[in-house]
Coordinates of C-alpha atoms and ligand atoms in Angstrom, one line a residue:
Chain A
M713 CA -105.9 67.6 -22.3
A714 CA -102.5 70.0 -23.0
S715 CA -103.1 72.1 -20.1
S716 CA -103.0 68.8 -17.4
N717 CA -99.5 70.2 -16.9
S718 CA -100.1 73.6 -15.7
V719 CA -103.7 72.7 -13.7
L720 CA -103.3 70.5 -10.8
L721 CA -107.0 70.4 -9.6
K722 CA -110.0 71.3 -11.9
V723 CA -113.5 71.5 -10.7
E724 CA -116.4 71.6 -12.9
G725 CA -119.9 72.2 -11.3
L726 CA -119.7 70.4 -8.4
E727 CA -123.5 69.8 -6.5
K728 CA -124.0 68.1 -3.4
R729 CA -127.5 68.1 -1.7
F730 CA -128.3 66.4 2.0
G731 CA -132.0 65.6 1.5
G732 CA -133.9 68.9 0.7
I733 CA -130.4 71.1 1.6
I734 CA -128.7 72.2 -1.0
A735 CA -125.0 72.5 0.5
L736 CA -123.2 73.5 -2.3
A737 CA -123.8 74.2 -6.2
D738 CA -122.1 74.9 -9.4
Y739 CA -118.9 75.0 -7.6
D740 CA -116.1 75.5 -9.7
V741 CA -112.3 75.8 -8.8
E742 CA -109.1 75.7 -11.0
I743 CA -105.8 75.1 -8.7
R744 CA -102.6 74.9 -10.5
P745 CA -99.3 73.4 -9.0
G746 CA -97.9 75.5 -6.1
E747 CA -100.7 77.6 -5.4
L748 CA -101.7 78.7 -2.3
V749 CA -105.9 79.1 -2.4
G750 CA -107.9 79.8 0.1
L751 CA -111.8 79.5 0.8
I752 CA -114.2 81.4 2.8
G753 CA -117.1 82.1 3.6
P754 CA -119.5 82.6 6.7
N755 CA -120.7 79.2 8.9
G756 CA -122.6 76.8 7.1
A757 CA -121.3 78.1 3.7
G758 CA -120.7 74.8 2.3
K759 CA -116.2 74.9 2.4
T760 CA -116.0 71.7 4.6
T761 CA -118.3 70.5 1.9
V762 CA -116.3 71.3 -0.8
F763 CA -112.9 69.5 1.2
N764 CA -115.4 66.6 1.5
L765 CA -115.8 66.1 -1.7
L766 CA -112.1 66.6 -2.9
S767 CA -110.9 64.2 -0.7
G768 CA -113.5 61.5 -1.5
V769 CA -115.6 61.6 2.0
L770 CA -118.6 62.5 0.2
K771 CA -119.9 61.9 -3.4
P772 CA -121.4 64.5 -5.4
N773 CA -124.6 64.2 -7.1
Q774 CA -123.2 66.6 -10.2
G775 CA -120.0 67.4 -11.7
R776 CA -116.5 67.0 -12.3
I777 CA -113.5 66.3 -10.6
V778 CA -110.1 66.0 -12.4
F779 CA -106.8 65.9 -10.1
N780 CA -103.5 65.8 -12.3
G781 CA -105.4 65.1 -15.3
Q782 CA -107.2 61.9 -13.9
D783 CA -111.4 62.5 -13.4
I784 CA -111.5 61.5 -9.7
T785 CA -115.0 62.3 -9.0
R786 CA -115.7 58.9 -8.2
L787 CA -112.9 57.5 -6.4
R788 CA -112.8 56.8 -2.8
P789 CA -110.6 59.1 0.3
D790 CA -108.3 55.9 0.3
Q791 CA -107.5 55.9 -3.9
N792 CA -107.3 60.1 -3.6
A793 CA -104.8 59.8 -1.0
A794 CA -103.3 57.3 -2.9
L795 CA -103.0 59.6 -6.2
G796 CA -101.9 62.4 -4.1
I797 CA -104.7 64.6 -2.0
A798 CA -104.1 65.2 1.8
R799 CA -106.4 66.7 4.0
T800 CA -107.2 67.5 8.1
F801 CA -110.1 68.2 9.6
Q802 CA -111.9 71.1 11.3
N803 CA -112.8 68.9 14.6
I804 CA -109.2 67.4 14.6
R805 CA -109.0 63.4 13.8
I806 CA -105.7 62.6 15.4
F807 CA -105.3 58.8 16.4
K808 CA -105.4 59.2 20.1
E809 CA -104.2 56.5 21.4
L810 CA -101.0 56.2 19.3
S811 CA -97.9 58.1 19.8
V812 CA -97.1 61.1 17.5
I813 CA -94.6 59.0 15.3
D814 CA -97.1 56.4 15.2
N815 CA -99.6 58.9 13.9
V816 CA -97.1 60.0 11.5
K817 CA -96.2 56.1 10.1
V818 CA -99.8 55.2 9.7
A819 CA -100.1 57.8 6.5
F820 CA -96.7 56.4 5.1
H821 CA -98.3 52.9 5.0
I822 CA -99.6 54.0 1.9
R823 CA -96.7 54.4 -0.1
M824 CA -93.8 52.0 1.4
G825 CA -96.0 49.5 3.5
H826 CA -96.3 46.0 3.1
G827 CA -99.1 43.6 3.4
F828 CA -99.5 40.4 5.7
W829 CA -97.6 37.9 4.5
K830 CA -94.4 40.1 3.9
T831 CA -94.6 41.0 7.4
L832 CA -95.2 37.5 8.7
M833 CA -92.4 36.2 7.1
H834 CA -90.2 39.4 8.0
T835 CA -88.8 39.8 4.8
S836 CA -85.5 41.7 3.7
D837 CA -88.1 44.4 1.7
Y838 CA -90.5 44.4 4.8
R839 CA -87.2 45.1 7.0
Y840 CA -86.1 47.9 4.7
S841 CA -89.5 49.7 4.4
E842 CA -90.0 49.7 8.2
N843 CA -86.7 51.2 8.8
E844 CA -87.4 53.3 5.7
M845 CA -90.5 54.5 7.3
E846 CA -89.1 55.1 10.5
Q847 CA -86.5 57.6 9.2
K848 CA -89.0 59.1 7.3
S849 CA -90.7 60.0 9.6
H850 CA -88.1 61.5 11.9
E851 CA -87.5 63.9 9.2
I852 CA -91.2 65.3 8.8
L853 CA -90.9 65.0 13.3
E854 CA -87.7 67.3 12.6
L855 CA -89.9 69.6 10.1
F856 CA -92.5 70.1 12.2
D857 CA -90.7 70.4 15.6
L858 CA -92.3 67.4 17.0
E859 CA -89.0 65.2 17.7
A860 CA -89.5 66.0 21.3
I861 CA -92.1 64.6 22.2
K862 CA -92.9 61.7 19.4
D863 CA -93.3 59.0 21.8
Q864 CA -96.7 60.4 23.3
P865 CA -99.9 59.8 22.9
A866 CA -101.6 62.4 20.8
K867 CA -104.7 62.4 23.0
N868 CA -102.5 64.2 26.2
L869 CA -101.0 66.9 23.6
P870 CA -102.6 70.3 23.9
Y871 CA -104.9 71.2 20.9
G872 CA -102.3 73.7 19.1
I873 CA -100.0 70.9 18.9
Q874 CA -102.7 67.8 17.9
R875 CA -103.2 70.5 14.8
R876 CA -99.8 69.9 14.2
V877 CA -99.2 66.5 14.2
E878 CA -102.6 66.2 12.1
I879 CA -101.1 68.2 9.2
A880 CA -97.4 66.7 10.1
R881 CA -99.4 63.2 9.3
A882 CA -101.4 64.6 5.9
M883 CA -97.7 65.5 4.9
A884 CA -96.0 62.4 5.2
T885 CA -98.6 60.7 2.9
M886 CA -96.5 62.9 0.5
P887 CA -99.2 64.6 -1.4
K888 CA -99.0 66.9 -4.3
L889 CA -102.2 68.7 -2.8
L890 CA -102.6 69.3 0.5
L891 CA -106.3 70.3 2.0
L892 CA -106.6 72.5 5.4
D893 CA -110.0 73.0 7.0
E894 CA -109.3 75.4 9.3
P895 CA -106.1 74.7 10.8
S896 CA -106.2 78.0 13.0
A897 CA -109.2 77.1 14.6
G898 CA -109.1 76.7 18.4
L899 CA -105.4 78.1 18.3
N900 CA -104.3 81.4 20.6
T901 CA -102.7 84.1 18.7
G902 CA -99.0 82.6 19.4
E903 CA -99.6 79.2 17.7
T904 CA -101.7 80.9 14.8
D905 CA -97.9 82.6 14.0
E906 CA -96.4 79.0 14.8
L907 CA -98.7 77.3 12.7
V908 CA -98.6 80.2 9.8
K909 CA -94.7 79.6 9.7
T910 CA -95.2 76.1 9.5
L911 CA -97.1 76.3 6.5
R912 CA -94.8 79.0 4.7
K913 CA -91.9 75.9 5.3
I914 CA -93.6 73.4 3.5
H915 CA -95.3 75.9 1.1
D916 CA -91.5 76.6 0.3
T917 CA -89.9 73.4 1.0
Y918 CA -91.6 70.8 -1.2
G919 CA -93.8 73.6 -3.3
L920 CA -96.8 71.7 -2.0
T921 CA -100.1 72.9 -3.4
I922 CA -102.0 74.4 -0.2
F923 CA -105.9 74.8 -0.7
I924 CA -107.2 76.2 2.7
V925 CA -110.6 77.1 4.5
E926 CA -110.2 79.9 7.2
H927 CA -112.2 82.0 9.2
D928 CA -109.1 84.2 11.0
M929 CA -108.9 86.8 7.9
K930 CA -105.6 88.3 8.7
L931 CA -104.2 84.4 7.9
I932 CA -105.9 84.0 4.4
M933 CA -105.0 87.0 3.4
T934 CA -101.7 87.2 4.2
I935 CA -100.5 84.0 3.0
C936 CA -103.0 83.3 0.1
Q937 CA -102.1 84.2 -3.4
R938 CA -105.7 83.8 -4.4
I939 CA -109.0 83.2 -2.3
Q940 CA -112.5 82.1 -2.8
V941 CA -115.4 83.2 -1.0
I942 CA -119.0 81.3 -1.4
D943 CA -121.8 81.5 0.9
R944 CA -124.9 79.4 1.0
G945 CA -123.4 76.6 -1.0
R946 CA -123.0 79.5 -3.8
M947 CA -119.9 80.7 -5.4
L948 CA -119.6 84.7 -4.3
S949 CA -116.4 86.0 -5.6
T950 CA -112.7 84.5 -6.5
G951 CA -109.7 86.7 -6.8
T952 CA -106.3 88.2 -5.2
P953 CA -106.7 88.9 -1.1
E954 CA -107.4 92.5 -2.4
D955 CA -109.9 91.8 -5.1
V956 CA -111.7 90.3 -2.5
R957 CA -111.6 92.7 0.4
H958 CA -113.3 95.1 -1.6
D959 CA -116.1 93.3 -3.5
Q960 CA -119.5 94.6 -2.3
R961 CA -121.1 91.0 -2.5
V962 CA -118.6 89.9 0.1
I963 CA -118.9 92.3 2.7
E964 CA -122.7 92.0 2.7
A965 CA -122.2 87.9 3.2
Y966 CA -120.3 89.0 6.0
L967 CA -121.8 91.8 7.6
G968 CA -124.8 89.5 7.8
K969 CA -122.9 87.3 10.1
S970 CA -122.1 90.1 12.4
G971 CA -119.4 88.4 14.5
H972 CA -117.4 87.5 11.2
G973 CA -117.9 90.7 9.6
K974 CA -116.4 92.4 12.3
Q975 CA -113.2 90.0 11.9
Y976 CA -113.5 90.5 8.8
A977 CA -113.2 94.3 8.5
Q978 CA -110.6 93.8 10.8
G979 CA -108.7 91.5 8.6
Chain B
M976 CA -83.2 48.1 24.3
N977 CA -82.1 46.6 21.2
Q978 CA -83.3 44.0 18.4
S979 CA -81.7 41.3 19.2
R980 CA -81.8 42.0 23.1
N981 CA -85.8 42.0 22.5
R982 CA -85.0 38.3 20.5
L983 CA -83.2 37.2 23.1
V984 CA -85.8 37.5 25.3
F985 CA -88.8 35.9 23.3
L986 CA -86.5 33.4 23.0
A987 CA -85.8 32.8 26.4
L988 CA -89.9 33.2 27.4
I989 CA -90.9 30.7 24.9
L990 CA -88.1 28.3 26.5
L991 CA -89.3 28.9 29.5
G992 CA -92.8 27.9 28.2
I993 CA -91.7 24.8 27.4
G994 CA -90.1 23.6 29.9
F995 CA -93.0 24.8 31.9
V996 CA -95.2 22.1 29.6
A997 CA -92.9 19.2 30.1
L998 CA -92.3 20.0 33.7
V999 CA -96.6 19.9 34.5
R1000 CA -96.9 16.6 31.9
S1001 CA -94.5 14.9 34.3
T1002 CA -96.2 16.2 37.4
V1003 CA -99.2 17.0 37.3
N1004 CA -102.8 14.9 37.3
E1005 CA -105.0 14.6 34.6
Y1006 CA -107.8 17.4 35.7
I1007 CA -104.9 19.9 36.5
L1008 CA -103.5 19.3 32.9
S1009 CA -107.0 19.6 31.4
I1010 CA -107.1 23.0 32.9
I1011 CA -104.0 24.6 31.5
N1012 CA -104.8 22.9 28.0
F1013 CA -108.3 25.0 28.1
V1014 CA -106.5 27.8 29.4
G1015 CA -104.1 27.8 26.5
I1016 CA -106.5 27.9 24.3
Y1017 CA -108.6 30.6 25.8
I1018 CA -105.6 32.8 25.2
I1019 CA -105.3 31.4 21.5
L1020 CA -109.2 32.7 21.2
A1021 CA -108.0 35.9 23.3
V1022 CA -105.4 37.2 21.5
S1023 CA -106.8 36.2 18.1
L1024 CA -110.0 38.2 19.2
N1025 CA -107.3 40.9 20.0
I1026 CA -106.4 41.7 16.5
T1027 CA -110.2 41.6 15.0
N1028 CA -111.6 43.6 17.8
G1029 CA -108.9 45.1 19.7
F1030 CA -106.5 46.1 16.7
T1031 CA -109.1 47.1 14.1
G1032 CA -111.9 48.2 16.3
L1033 CA -114.3 45.5 15.1
F1034 CA -117.0 44.2 17.7
S1035 CA -117.4 40.3 16.7
L1036 CA -119.5 38.5 19.0
G1037 CA -118.8 35.8 15.9
H1038 CA -115.6 34.1 17.5
P1039 CA -117.4 30.6 18.6
G1040 CA -119.3 30.7 15.3
F1041 CA -115.8 30.4 13.9
M1042 CA -114.3 28.2 16.4
A1043 CA -117.6 25.7 15.6
I1044 CA -116.7 25.6 12.2
G1045 CA -112.7 25.2 12.5
G1046 CA -114.2 22.3 15.5
Y1047 CA -116.4 20.3 12.9
V1048 CA -114.5 20.6 10.1
T1049 CA -111.5 19.3 12.2
A1050 CA -113.5 16.6 13.8
I1051 CA -115.2 15.3 10.7
L1052 CA -111.7 14.8 9.1
T1053 CA -109.7 13.3 12.4
F1054 CA -113.1 10.5 12.7
P1055 CA -111.7 7.0 12.5
V1056 CA -113.5 5.8 9.1
S1057 CA -115.0 3.0 10.6
R1058 CA -117.0 4.7 12.8
K1059 CA -117.8 7.5 10.8
S1060 CA -120.3 4.9 8.3
M1061 CA -122.2 4.4 11.6
F1062 CA -123.1 7.8 12.4
L1063 CA -122.7 10.2 9.4
E1064 CA -124.2 10.2 6.1
L1065 CA -121.4 11.6 4.5
P1066 CA -119.8 12.2 0.9
Q1067 CA -117.7 9.0 -0.6
W1068 CA -114.8 11.1 -0.3
L1069 CA -115.2 12.3 3.2
A1070 CA -116.1 9.4 4.3
N1071 CA -113.1 7.4 3.5
L1072 CA -111.0 10.5 5.2
E1073 CA -109.0 10.4 8.0
M1074 CA -106.3 12.6 8.3
P1075 CA -103.5 13.3 11.1
F1076 CA -104.9 15.5 13.4
F1077 CA -102.1 18.9 12.3
P1078 CA -103.3 19.2 9.0
A1079 CA -106.7 18.5 9.6
S1080 CA -106.7 21.4 12.2
I1081 CA -105.6 23.5 9.4
I1082 CA -107.8 22.5 7.7
G1083 CA -110.0 23.5 10.2
G1084 CA -109.0 26.9 10.5
V1085 CA -108.3 27.8 6.7
C1086 CA -112.3 27.1 6.7
A1087 CA -113.4 29.2 9.6
A1088 CA -111.1 31.6 7.5
M1089 CA -113.5 31.2 4.3
M1090 CA -116.2 31.9 6.3
A1091 CA -115.0 35.0 8.0
L1092 CA -114.2 35.9 4.1
V1093 CA -118.0 35.5 2.9
V1094 CA -119.2 36.7 6.1
G1095 CA -116.9 39.5 5.9
L1096 CA -118.0 40.8 3.0
P1097 CA -121.8 42.3 3.7
V1098 CA -121.3 42.4 7.1
L1099 CA -118.2 44.8 7.3
R1100 CA -120.1 47.7 6.1
L1101 CA -121.7 48.1 9.2
R1102 CA -120.3 50.0 12.2
G1103 CA -120.1 49.6 15.5
H1104 CA -123.4 48.0 17.2
Y1105 CA -124.8 46.7 14.1
L1106 CA -121.6 44.6 13.4
A1107 CA -121.9 43.2 16.8
V1108 CA -125.8 42.6 16.3
A1109 CA -124.4 41.4 12.6
T1110 CA -121.7 38.9 14.0
L1111 CA -124.2 37.2 16.4
G1112 CA -126.7 36.9 13.6
F1113 CA -123.8 35.0 12.3
L1114 CA -123.3 33.0 15.6
I1115 CA -127.2 31.9 15.6
I1116 CA -127.2 30.8 11.6
V1117 CA -124.0 28.8 12.3
Q1118 CA -125.7 26.8 15.3
V1119 CA -128.7 26.1 14.3
L1120 CA -127.3 25.0 10.4
I1121 CA -125.3 22.7 12.6
T1122 CA -128.3 21.6 14.6
N1123 CA -129.7 20.8 11.3
W1124 CA -127.6 19.5 9.2
D1125 CA -127.9 16.0 10.8
S1126 CA -125.8 14.1 8.2
V1127 CA -122.8 15.4 8.9
T1128 CA -123.0 16.6 12.3
R1129 CA -125.4 14.4 13.9
G1130 CA -127.8 17.8 14.7
P1131 CA -128.0 18.0 18.6
L1132 CA -126.2 14.8 19.5
G1133 CA -123.6 16.3 18.1
L1134 CA -119.5 14.4 17.2
N1135 CA -118.7 12.3 20.3
G1136 CA -116.1 9.7 21.1
L1137 CA -113.4 12.1 19.6
P1138 CA -110.1 10.8 19.5
A1139 CA -108.7 13.0 23.0
I1140 CA -105.3 14.0 20.8
T1141 CA -105.2 17.5 21.9
N1142 CA -102.4 17.8 24.8
L1143 CA -100.4 20.6 25.8
W1144 CA -97.9 19.8 23.1
Y1145 CA -100.2 20.8 20.4
V1146 CA -101.8 23.6 22.6
Y1147 CA -98.7 25.4 22.9
P1148 CA -97.0 25.7 19.8
W1149 CA -100.2 27.3 18.5
V1150 CA -99.9 29.8 21.4
V1151 CA -97.0 30.8 20.9
V1152 CA -98.2 30.9 16.7
T1153 CA -100.9 33.0 17.8
V1154 CA -98.8 35.6 20.0
Y1155 CA -96.5 35.5 17.3
V1156 CA -98.6 37.0 14.6
A1157 CA -100.5 39.4 16.9
W1158 CA -97.3 40.7 18.2
K1159 CA -95.5 40.7 14.5
I1160 CA -98.8 42.9 13.4
K1161 CA -99.2 45.1 16.1
F1162 CA -95.5 46.3 15.6
S1163 CA -95.7 46.4 11.8
S1164 CA -97.0 49.0 8.9
Y1165 CA -99.8 46.5 8.3
G1166 CA -100.8 46.7 12.3
R1167 CA -100.0 50.4 12.6
S1168 CA -103.3 51.0 9.1
M1169 CA -105.3 48.3 11.5
L1170 CA -105.0 50.8 14.8
S1171 CA -105.5 53.5 12.8
I1172 CA -108.7 52.2 11.2
R1173 CA -110.1 51.9 15.3
E1174 CA -109.1 55.3 16.1
D1175 CA -110.8 57.2 13.5
D1176 CA -112.2 55.3 10.2
M1177 CA -112.7 58.4 8.0
A1178 CA -109.1 59.4 8.9
A1179 CA -107.2 56.4 8.2
Q1180 CA -109.3 56.2 4.6
C1181 CA -108.3 59.7 4.0
L1182 CA -104.7 58.7 4.9
G1183 CA -104.8 55.9 2.5
V1184 CA -106.1 52.9 4.4
N1185 CA -108.4 50.6 2.5
L1186 CA -111.0 50.2 5.8
F1187 CA -112.7 47.4 4.0
R1188 CA -109.8 44.7 2.8
T1189 CA -108.2 45.6 6.0
R1190 CA -111.7 44.8 7.8
V1191 CA -111.8 41.5 6.0
A1192 CA -108.2 40.6 7.0
A1193 CA -108.5 41.6 10.4
L1194 CA -111.6 39.3 10.5
V1195 CA -109.9 36.2 8.7
I1196 CA -106.6 36.4 10.5
G1197 CA -109.0 36.3 14.1
A1198 CA -111.3 33.9 12.2
F1199 CA -108.4 31.6 11.3
F1200 CA -107.0 31.4 15.0
A1201 CA -110.7 30.5 16.3
G1202 CA -111.1 27.6 13.5
I1203 CA -107.4 26.4 15.1
A1204 CA -108.7 26.8 18.7
G1205 CA -112.0 25.3 18.0
G1206 CA -110.1 21.7 16.4
L1207 CA -108.3 21.8 19.9
W1208 CA -111.1 22.1 22.3
A1209 CA -113.2 19.1 20.4
H1210 CA -109.9 17.0 20.8
L1211 CA -110.0 18.2 23.8
V1212 CA -113.3 17.8 25.0
T1213 CA -113.6 14.7 22.9
A1214 CA -116.8 16.0 22.1
I1215 CA -118.8 18.3 20.4
T1216 CA -122.5 19.7 20.1
P1217 CA -123.8 22.8 18.4
T1218 CA -124.5 24.1 21.9
S1219 CA -120.3 23.7 22.9
F1220 CA -120.0 27.3 20.8
S1221 CA -122.3 29.7 22.6
L1222 CA -123.1 33.4 23.1
I1223 CA -121.6 32.8 26.6
L1224 CA -117.9 31.3 25.4
A1225 CA -118.6 34.9 22.7
F1226 CA -118.8 37.1 26.3
Y1227 CA -116.6 34.9 27.9
I1228 CA -113.6 35.6 25.3
V1229 CA -114.8 39.3 24.7
V1230 CA -114.6 40.3 28.5
M1231 CA -111.1 38.5 28.5
V1232 CA -110.0 41.3 25.6
V1233 CA -111.6 44.2 27.2
V1234 CA -110.5 43.7 30.5
G1235 CA -107.2 43.0 29.3
G1236 CA -107.2 45.9 27.4
A1237 CA -108.8 46.3 23.8
G1238 CA -105.1 46.0 21.7
S1239 CA -102.8 44.8 24.2
I1240 CA -101.5 41.2 23.7
S1241 CA -100.0 40.7 27.2
G1242 CA -103.4 42.1 28.8
A1243 CA -105.5 39.6 26.1
F1244 CA -103.2 37.0 27.1
I1245 CA -103.4 37.7 31.2
A1246 CA -107.1 38.4 31.5
A1247 CA -107.6 34.5 29.2
I1248 CA -105.8 33.3 32.2
I1249 CA -107.4 34.5 35.1
F1250 CA -110.9 33.9 34.1
S1251 CA -110.6 30.7 32.6
V1252 CA -108.6 29.5 36.1
L1253 CA -111.7 31.5 37.6
T1254 CA -114.4 29.8 36.1
E1255 CA -112.3 26.6 37.1
I1256 CA -112.3 27.5 40.4
F1257 CA -115.5 28.4 40.4
R1258 CA -117.0 25.1 39.3
P1259 CA -116.7 22.8 42.2
L1260 CA -117.7 25.5 43.8
E1261 CA -120.9 25.6 42.2
E1262 CA -121.5 21.9 42.0
N1263 CA -120.8 21.7 46.2
L1264 CA -123.3 24.2 46.7
D1265 CA -125.6 23.7 43.9
V1266 CA -126.0 26.7 42.9
Y1267 CA -124.9 27.0 39.2
G1268 CA -123.8 30.4 37.2
I1269 CA -121.5 32.1 39.8
G1270 CA -118.8 31.9 37.3
E1271 CA -120.7 33.6 35.0
I1272 CA -121.9 36.3 37.4
F1273 CA -118.4 37.2 38.9
T1274 CA -117.4 37.5 35.6
A1275 CA -119.9 39.7 34.4
A1276 CA -118.7 41.8 37.8
I1277 CA -115.7 42.2 37.2
L1278 CA -116.5 43.6 33.4
I1279 CA -118.7 46.4 34.8
L1280 CA -116.1 47.2 37.5
I1281 CA -113.5 47.4 34.6
L1282 CA -115.5 49.4 32.2
I1283 CA -116.4 51.9 35.1
Y1284 CA -113.3 52.0 36.9
R1285 CA -110.5 51.6 34.3
P1286 CA -112.4 51.4 30.8
Q1287 CA -109.4 51.2 28.7
G1288 CA -108.4 47.7 30.4
L1289 CA -105.7 46.1 32.3
F1290 CA -103.2 47.3 30.0
G1291 CA -105.0 49.6 28.1
S1292 CA -103.5 49.7 24.2
R1293 CA -100.0 48.7 25.8
E1294 CA -97.4 45.7 26.1
P1295 CA -95.0 46.3 29.2
G1296 CA -91.9 47.7 28.6
F1297 CA -89.5 44.7 29.1
L1298 CA -91.1 43.5 25.9
L1299 CA -90.5 45.8 23.9
T1300 CA -87.6 47.4 21.2
R1301 CA -86.6 51.4 21.6
D1302 CA -88.6 51.2 18.3
T1303 CA -91.3 49.7 19.2
Q1304 CA -92.2 51.8 22.5
Ligands
ATP708 N1 -123.1 65.2 6.8 C1 -124.2 66.0 6.2 N2 -125.8 65.9 6.6 C2 -126.8 66.9 6.3 N3 -126.0 68.0 6.2 C3 -125.0 68.5 6.1 C4 -124.1 67.6 6.2 N4 -122.7 68.2 5.7 C5 -123.0 69.6 6.1 N5 -124.3 69.6 5.9 C6 -125.1 71.0 5.9 O1 -124.9 71.8 4.2 C7 -124.0 72.9 4.7 C8 -122.9 73.3 4.2 O2 -122.1 72.7 5.4 P1 -120.8 72.9 5.9 O3 -120.4 71.7 6.8 O4 -120.1 72.3 4.4 O5 -120.4 74.6 5.9 P2 -118.5 75.2 6.4 O6 -118.6 76.2 5.1 O7 -117.6 74.1 6.6 O8 -119.3 75.9 7.9 P3 -118.9 75.9 9.1 O9 -118.0 77.4 8.8 O10 -119.6 76.2 10.4 O11 -117.8 75.0 8.7 C9 -124.9 73.2 6.2 O12 -125.8 73.9 5.7 C10 -124.5 72.0 6.7 O13 -125.6 71.9 8.0
MG709 MG1 -116.1 73.6 8.0

């Protein structure tokens, strides 16, 4: 397709069932390079399922995912990562026993790492790539303001910093598309402000395309150019933050769940 | 600490080891010497299982199965041609083959590694407890096959009268090689991808780590050294039977890895020394008192205490500071 350059991610008719439950049905999305798109919806709406499908952790029952002009519907997560899709997890999945810098270094493995024999033989390109990974990790740590704690085991860090390490780690795969699943969950206001700054920074520095799931309406309304709303596995609305904010169906869906309704009304 | 200083530390340790080997070989008696050989073999076993179990988090109980394969292959290859025909009904080419120990043990290790590949392909789709049970199944299958393959293995009688070739000049270099390989892996990008699988396989996969390939590799690398250890063992004891490589042995090796600290090479090394020496200390005691199994009970008790009070093991996943360069710390 000629338009594959102007569309980074194109998803058509995606469906995921768990036994009898339809977690997601008839889901479409199109994301252009450099966009910052939000995905919102009440609890259990299917947001994480969307990310699991996009990253290859789950396989859809129906539909097609095209990334950068290539059909990736059936690929494994590591293949998707190699193509340039990185993600974070709603419940942080950090490598707890590894140091902060090693968390980041793991992510460089697909781009620059060597296999068993070169490692054993200590070849010159092995040494070169180890140095290269060291350098690049420092750059990433610098960017995310983690340099000072680089040698600490990740498990010792406060929640907010662990989230930051997870994003830094995802960035180290050098992605074209970054999927963030509720990056502000469990953060206090100060940490959330930090997060917004970080996201703006990586969006601006790398022109990175970001797809973000969030419950924090204020956050998502301020940083996203476009927002998609899903509810009970169905698409509800899509448009600019302004459009979505005034969409009657969205308001109803959220007011159904009082907690988020309040949050939403404030946003 | 810089790279070259670090190299010097390792070189010094290796030379110290050579000095130790030379010293004990000229001073201590045969009995003590054989214990030291066993300790060396246990170090190879524990450090290599640590690659599979400690780095990559594959809870394998199959190590003695790979040892058995390495042990039998090596034994059959080194067995004198004149005596082979008396015991075994081997194919012509094998019956006429008598190999030096070193290449034979390499072939033993390679066979064990190939078996790990064959077993790993189906079994490594399983996780956690399922994997442990499946590798246990593998261990039992190996024992049953060896027991019933009379023409090659002499069945339950086993092979005895093997040439007593194993000595510290064979064991020690293999200890060094095993530790070198484990160390090299651990502090490389390749090893970090293994550790990441242990920590969280889904996150690792989403960062581009090929789970299946890396898991299989971890099993195969561990199995190679288990095969080598099997060959050394066979030619130290000078006899092997299907029961030489039992679940009890799997238990001992796993305990060494767990107590040392899963992922810590130094931990596995030290735990291997402690436990193999302990068993040897208890052996005469058991014989005098005519109560057997004290060693096993003691080992199990230590394991339980460690699991309760220090579940990460003696060293956690770490290595002592004086062995580390700044960038490996
Ligand atoms: N692995 C699974 N097995 C069975 N059901 C699942 C699985 N994953 C998700 N579901 C179900 O699919 C639906 C959508 O879940 P999903 O996690 O995608 O929601 P979500 O929008 O991310 O919700 P939240 O805001 O709580 O994170 C829910 O009903 C959930 O129970
Ligand atoms: Mg979710």
